[in-house]
PDB file of C-alpha atoms and ligand atoms in Angstrom:
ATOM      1  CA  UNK S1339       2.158-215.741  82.573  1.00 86.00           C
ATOM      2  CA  UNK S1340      -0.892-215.955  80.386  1.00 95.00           C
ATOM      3  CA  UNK S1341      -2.945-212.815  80.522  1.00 97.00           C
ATOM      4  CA  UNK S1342      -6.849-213.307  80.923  1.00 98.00           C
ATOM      5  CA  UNK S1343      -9.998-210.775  81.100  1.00 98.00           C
ATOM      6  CA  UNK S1344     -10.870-209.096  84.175  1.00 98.00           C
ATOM      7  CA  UNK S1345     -13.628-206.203  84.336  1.00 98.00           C
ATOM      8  CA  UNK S1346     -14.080-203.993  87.591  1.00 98.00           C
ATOM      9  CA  UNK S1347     -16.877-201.916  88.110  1.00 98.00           C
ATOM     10  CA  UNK S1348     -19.074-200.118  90.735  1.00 98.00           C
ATOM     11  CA  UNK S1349     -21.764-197.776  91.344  1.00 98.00           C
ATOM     12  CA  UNK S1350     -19.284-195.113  90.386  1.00 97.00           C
ATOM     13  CA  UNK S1351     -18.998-196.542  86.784  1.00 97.00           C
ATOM     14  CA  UNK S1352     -16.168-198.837  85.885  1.00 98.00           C
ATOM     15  CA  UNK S1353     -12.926-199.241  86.684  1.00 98.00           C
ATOM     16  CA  UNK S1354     -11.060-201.882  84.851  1.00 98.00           C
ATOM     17  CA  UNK S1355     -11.619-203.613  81.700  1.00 98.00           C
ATOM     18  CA  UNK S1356      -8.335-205.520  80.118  1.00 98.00           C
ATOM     19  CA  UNK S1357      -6.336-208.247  80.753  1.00 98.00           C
ATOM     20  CA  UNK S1358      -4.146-209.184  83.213  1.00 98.00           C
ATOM     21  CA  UNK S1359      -1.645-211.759  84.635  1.00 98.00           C
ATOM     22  CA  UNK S1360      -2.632-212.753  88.035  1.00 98.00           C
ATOM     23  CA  UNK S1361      -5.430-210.749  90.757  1.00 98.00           C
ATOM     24  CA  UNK S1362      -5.588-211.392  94.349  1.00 98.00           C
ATOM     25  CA  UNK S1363      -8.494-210.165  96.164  1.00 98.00           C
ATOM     26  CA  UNK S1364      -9.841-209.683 100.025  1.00 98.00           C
ATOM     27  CA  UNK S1365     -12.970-212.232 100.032  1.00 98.00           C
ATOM     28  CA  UNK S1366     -14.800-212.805 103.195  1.00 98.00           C
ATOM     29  CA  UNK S1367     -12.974-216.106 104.129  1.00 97.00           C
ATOM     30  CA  UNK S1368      -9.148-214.488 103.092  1.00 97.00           C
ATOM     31  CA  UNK S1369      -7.026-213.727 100.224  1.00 97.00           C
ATOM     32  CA  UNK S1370      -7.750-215.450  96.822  1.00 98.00           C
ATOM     33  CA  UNK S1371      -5.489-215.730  93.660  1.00 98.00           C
ATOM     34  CA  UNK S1372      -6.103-215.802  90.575  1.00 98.00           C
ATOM     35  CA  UNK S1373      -4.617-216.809  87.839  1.00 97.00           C
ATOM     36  CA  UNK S1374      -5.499-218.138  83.974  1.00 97.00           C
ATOM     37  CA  UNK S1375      -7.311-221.474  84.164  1.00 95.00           C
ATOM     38  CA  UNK S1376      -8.518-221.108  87.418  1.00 97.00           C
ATOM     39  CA  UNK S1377     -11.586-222.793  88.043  1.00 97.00           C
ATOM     40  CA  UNK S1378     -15.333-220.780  88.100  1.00 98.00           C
ATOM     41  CA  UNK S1379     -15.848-219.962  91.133  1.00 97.00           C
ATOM     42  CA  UNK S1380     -18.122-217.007  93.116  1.00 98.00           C
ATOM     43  CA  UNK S1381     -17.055-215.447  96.379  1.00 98.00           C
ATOM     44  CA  UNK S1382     -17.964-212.579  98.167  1.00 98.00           C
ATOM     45  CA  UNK S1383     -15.617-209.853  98.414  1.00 98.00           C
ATOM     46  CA  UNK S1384     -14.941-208.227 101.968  1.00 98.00           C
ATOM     47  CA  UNK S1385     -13.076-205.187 102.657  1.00 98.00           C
ATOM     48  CA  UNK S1386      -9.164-205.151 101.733  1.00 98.00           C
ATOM     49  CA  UNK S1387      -6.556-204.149  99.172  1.00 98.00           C
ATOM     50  CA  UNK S1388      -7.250-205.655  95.018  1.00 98.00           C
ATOM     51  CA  UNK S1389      -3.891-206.351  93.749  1.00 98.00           C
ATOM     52  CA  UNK S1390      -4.106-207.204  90.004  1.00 98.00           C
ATOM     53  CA  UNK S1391      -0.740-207.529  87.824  1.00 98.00           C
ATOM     54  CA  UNK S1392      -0.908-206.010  84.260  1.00 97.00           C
ATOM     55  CA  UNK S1393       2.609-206.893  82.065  1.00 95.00           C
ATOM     56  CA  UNK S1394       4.693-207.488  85.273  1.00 95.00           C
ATOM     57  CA  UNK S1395       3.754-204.525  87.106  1.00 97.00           C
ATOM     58  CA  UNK S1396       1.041-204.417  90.086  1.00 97.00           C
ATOM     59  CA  UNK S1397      -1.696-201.878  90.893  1.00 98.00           C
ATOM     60  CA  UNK S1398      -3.259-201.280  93.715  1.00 98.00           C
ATOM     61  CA  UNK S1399      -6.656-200.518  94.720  1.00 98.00           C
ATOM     62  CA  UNK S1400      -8.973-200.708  97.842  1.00 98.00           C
ATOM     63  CA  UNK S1401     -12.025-202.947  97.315  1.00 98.00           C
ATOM     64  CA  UNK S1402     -14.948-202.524  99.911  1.00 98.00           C
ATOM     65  CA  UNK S1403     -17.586-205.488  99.542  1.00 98.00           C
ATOM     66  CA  UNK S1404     -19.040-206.613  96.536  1.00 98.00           C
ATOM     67  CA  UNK S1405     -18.793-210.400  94.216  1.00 98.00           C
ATOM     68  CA  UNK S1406     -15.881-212.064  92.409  1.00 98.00           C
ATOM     69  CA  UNK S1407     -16.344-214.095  89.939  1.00 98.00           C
ATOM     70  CA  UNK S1408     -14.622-216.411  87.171  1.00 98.00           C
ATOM     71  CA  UNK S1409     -16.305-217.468  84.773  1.00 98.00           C
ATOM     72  CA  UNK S1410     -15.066-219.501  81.272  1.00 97.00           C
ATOM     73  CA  UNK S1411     -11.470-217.458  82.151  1.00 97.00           C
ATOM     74  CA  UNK S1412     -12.694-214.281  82.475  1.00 98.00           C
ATOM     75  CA  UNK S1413     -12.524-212.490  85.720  1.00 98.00           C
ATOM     76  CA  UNK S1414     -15.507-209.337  87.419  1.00 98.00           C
ATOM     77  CA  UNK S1415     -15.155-207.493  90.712  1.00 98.00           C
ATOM     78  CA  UNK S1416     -18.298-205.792  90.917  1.00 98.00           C
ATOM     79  CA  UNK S1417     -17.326-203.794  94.051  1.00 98.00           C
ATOM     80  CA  UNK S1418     -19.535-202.388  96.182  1.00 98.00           C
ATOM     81  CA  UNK S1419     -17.230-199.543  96.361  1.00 98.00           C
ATOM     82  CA  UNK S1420     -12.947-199.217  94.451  1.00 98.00           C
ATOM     83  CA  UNK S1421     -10.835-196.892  94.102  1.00 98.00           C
ATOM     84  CA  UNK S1422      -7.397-197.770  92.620  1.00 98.00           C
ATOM     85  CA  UNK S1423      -4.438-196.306  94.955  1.00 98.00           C
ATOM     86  CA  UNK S1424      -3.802-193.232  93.258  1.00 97.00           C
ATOM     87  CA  UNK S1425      -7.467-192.062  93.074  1.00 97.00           C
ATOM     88  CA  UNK S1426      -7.714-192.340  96.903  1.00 98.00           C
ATOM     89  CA  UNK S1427      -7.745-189.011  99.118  1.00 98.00           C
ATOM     90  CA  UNK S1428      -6.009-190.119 101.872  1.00 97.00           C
ATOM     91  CA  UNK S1429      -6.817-186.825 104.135  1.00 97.00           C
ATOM     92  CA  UNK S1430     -10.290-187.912 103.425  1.00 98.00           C
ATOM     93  CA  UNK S1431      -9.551-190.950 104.524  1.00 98.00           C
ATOM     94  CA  UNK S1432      -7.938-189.875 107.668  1.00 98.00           C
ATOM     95  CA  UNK S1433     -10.748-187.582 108.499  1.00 98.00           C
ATOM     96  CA  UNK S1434     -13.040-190.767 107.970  1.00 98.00           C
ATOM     97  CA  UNK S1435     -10.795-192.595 110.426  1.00 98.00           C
ATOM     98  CA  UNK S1436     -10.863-190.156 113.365  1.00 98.00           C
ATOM     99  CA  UNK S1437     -14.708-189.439 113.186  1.00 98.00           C
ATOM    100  CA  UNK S1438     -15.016-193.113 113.496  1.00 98.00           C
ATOM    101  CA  UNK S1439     -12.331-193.326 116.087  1.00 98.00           C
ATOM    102  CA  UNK S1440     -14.346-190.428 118.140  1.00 97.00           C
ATOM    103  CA  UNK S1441     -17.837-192.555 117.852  1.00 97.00           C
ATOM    104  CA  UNK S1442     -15.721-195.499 119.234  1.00 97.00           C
ATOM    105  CA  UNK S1443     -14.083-193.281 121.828  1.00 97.00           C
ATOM    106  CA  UNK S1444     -17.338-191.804 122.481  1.00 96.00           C
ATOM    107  CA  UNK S1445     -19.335-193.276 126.014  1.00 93.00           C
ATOM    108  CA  UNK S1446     -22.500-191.964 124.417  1.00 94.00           C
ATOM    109  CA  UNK S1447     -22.527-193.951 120.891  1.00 95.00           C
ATOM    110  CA  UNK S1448     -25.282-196.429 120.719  1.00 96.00           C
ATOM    111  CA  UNK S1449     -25.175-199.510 119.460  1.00 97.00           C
ATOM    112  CA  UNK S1450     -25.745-198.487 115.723  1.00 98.00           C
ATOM    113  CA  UNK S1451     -23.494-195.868 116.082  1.00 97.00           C
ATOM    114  CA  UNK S1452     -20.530-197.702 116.960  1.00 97.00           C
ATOM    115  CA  UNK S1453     -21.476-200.582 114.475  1.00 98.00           C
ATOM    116  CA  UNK S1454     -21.109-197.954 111.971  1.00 98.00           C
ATOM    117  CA  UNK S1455     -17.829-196.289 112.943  1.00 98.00           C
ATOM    118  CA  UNK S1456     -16.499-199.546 112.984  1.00 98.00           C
ATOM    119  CA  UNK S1457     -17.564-200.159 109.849  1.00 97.00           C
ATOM    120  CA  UNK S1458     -16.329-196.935 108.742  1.00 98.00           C
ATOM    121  CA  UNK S1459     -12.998-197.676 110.291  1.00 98.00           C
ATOM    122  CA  UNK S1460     -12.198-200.564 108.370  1.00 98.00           C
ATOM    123  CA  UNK S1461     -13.032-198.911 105.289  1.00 98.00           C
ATOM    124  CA  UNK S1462     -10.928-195.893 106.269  1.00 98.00           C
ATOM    125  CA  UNK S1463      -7.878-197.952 107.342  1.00 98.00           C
ATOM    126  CA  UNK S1464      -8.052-199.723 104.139  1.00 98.00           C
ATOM    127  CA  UNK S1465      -7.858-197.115 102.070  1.00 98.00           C
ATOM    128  CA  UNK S1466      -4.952-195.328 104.080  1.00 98.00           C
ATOM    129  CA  UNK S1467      -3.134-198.498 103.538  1.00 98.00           C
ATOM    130  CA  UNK S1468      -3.584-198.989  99.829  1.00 98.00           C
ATOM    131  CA  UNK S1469      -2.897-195.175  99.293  1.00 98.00           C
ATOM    132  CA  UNK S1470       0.644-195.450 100.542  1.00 96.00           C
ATOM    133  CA  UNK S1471       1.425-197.849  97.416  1.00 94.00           C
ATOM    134  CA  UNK S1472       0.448-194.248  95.265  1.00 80.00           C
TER     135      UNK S1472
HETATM  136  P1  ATP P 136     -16.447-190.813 103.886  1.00 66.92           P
HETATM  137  O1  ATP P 136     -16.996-190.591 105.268  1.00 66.92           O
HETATM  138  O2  ATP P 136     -15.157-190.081 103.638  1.00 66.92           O
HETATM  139  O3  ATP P 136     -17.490-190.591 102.792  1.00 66.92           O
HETATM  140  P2  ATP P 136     -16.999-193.614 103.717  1.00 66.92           P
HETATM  141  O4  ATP P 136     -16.220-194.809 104.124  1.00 66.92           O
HETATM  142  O5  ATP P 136     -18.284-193.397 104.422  1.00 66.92           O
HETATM  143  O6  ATP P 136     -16.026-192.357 103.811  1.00 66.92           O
HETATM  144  P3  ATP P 136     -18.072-194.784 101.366  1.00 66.92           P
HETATM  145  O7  ATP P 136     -19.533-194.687 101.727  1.00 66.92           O
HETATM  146  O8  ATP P 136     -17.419-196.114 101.529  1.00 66.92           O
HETATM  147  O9  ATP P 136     -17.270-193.658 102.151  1.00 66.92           O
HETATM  148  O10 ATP P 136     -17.869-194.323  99.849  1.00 66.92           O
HETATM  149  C1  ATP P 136     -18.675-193.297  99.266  1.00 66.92           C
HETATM  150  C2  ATP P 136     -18.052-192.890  97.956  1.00 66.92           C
HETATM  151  O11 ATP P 136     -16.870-192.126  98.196  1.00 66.92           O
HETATM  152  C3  ATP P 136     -17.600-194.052  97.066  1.00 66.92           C
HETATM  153  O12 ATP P 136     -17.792-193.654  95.719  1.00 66.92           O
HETATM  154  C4  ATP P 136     -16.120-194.203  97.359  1.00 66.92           C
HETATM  155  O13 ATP P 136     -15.432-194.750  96.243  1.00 66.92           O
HETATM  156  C5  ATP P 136     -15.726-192.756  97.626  1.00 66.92           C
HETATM  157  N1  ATP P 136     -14.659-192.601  98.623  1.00 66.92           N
HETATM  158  C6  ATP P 136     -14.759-192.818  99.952  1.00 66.92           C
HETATM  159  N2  ATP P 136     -13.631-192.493 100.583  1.00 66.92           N
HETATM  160  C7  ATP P 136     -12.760-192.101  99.628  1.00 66.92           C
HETATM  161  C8  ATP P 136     -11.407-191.633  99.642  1.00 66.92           C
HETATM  162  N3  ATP P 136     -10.702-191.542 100.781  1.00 66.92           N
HETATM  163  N4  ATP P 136     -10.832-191.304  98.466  1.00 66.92           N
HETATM  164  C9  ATP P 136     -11.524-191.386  97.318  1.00 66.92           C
HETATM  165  N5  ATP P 136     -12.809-191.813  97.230  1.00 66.92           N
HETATM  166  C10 ATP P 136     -13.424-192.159  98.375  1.00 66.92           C
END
């Protein structure tokens, strides 16, 4: 497959700059592919796994919010938070997952509260799920 430019970065710095065969990223209306040639396009990224193939082999990383773009063939996730699979603490993430599973649980939480530790959960259960491809 022809490779093409992608760059990934965050607040954290970046994460990714080289080319690659084929990404498929969580955007806010599903999965997109992408591959050399594809159109430009924009589209908001929502929370889910980043797959990105570099010389046959994928990685893996968990991509929460942000903008995708492709522009003239090359590629930018400019994530709102990523961490690629094997950077992920997944006790973190566990810990993340039960004090927003408590909130939920919780007869107390207010309306903020548990629009938060929902929020929290799906960022937590992402990243458990991406770190099991570490
Ligand atoms: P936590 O409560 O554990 O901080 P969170 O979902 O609130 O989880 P975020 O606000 O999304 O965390 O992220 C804050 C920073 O911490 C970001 O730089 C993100 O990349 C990093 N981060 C969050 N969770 C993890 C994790 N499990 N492993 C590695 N980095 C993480």
């Amino acid at each position: 497959m022809t490779p093409f430019r992608l760059t990934i970065i965050s607040p954290d710095g970046p994460k990714f700059e080289g080319d690659v065969e084929e990404i498929i990223v969580r955007t806010t209306s599903g999965d997109l592919g992408i591959m050399a040639g594809h159109a430009n396009c924009v589209a908001p990224l929502g929370m889910g796994q980043a797959t990105v193939i570099i010389d046959g082999k994928k990685r893996y990383g968990a991509c929460i919010g942000g903008l995708f773009s492709m522009v003239d063939g090359k590629a930018t996730i400019v994530a709102t938070t990523f961490e690629w699979a094997e950077d992920i603490d997944a006790q973190r993430a566990e810990a993340a997952y039960q004090r927003a599973q408590q909130v939920l649980d919780s007869k107390d939480a207010s309306d903020t509260e548990i629009a938060l530790a929902q929020a929290r959960l799906r960022r937590a259960l992402v990243r458990k799920s991406v770190a099991g491809h570490k």
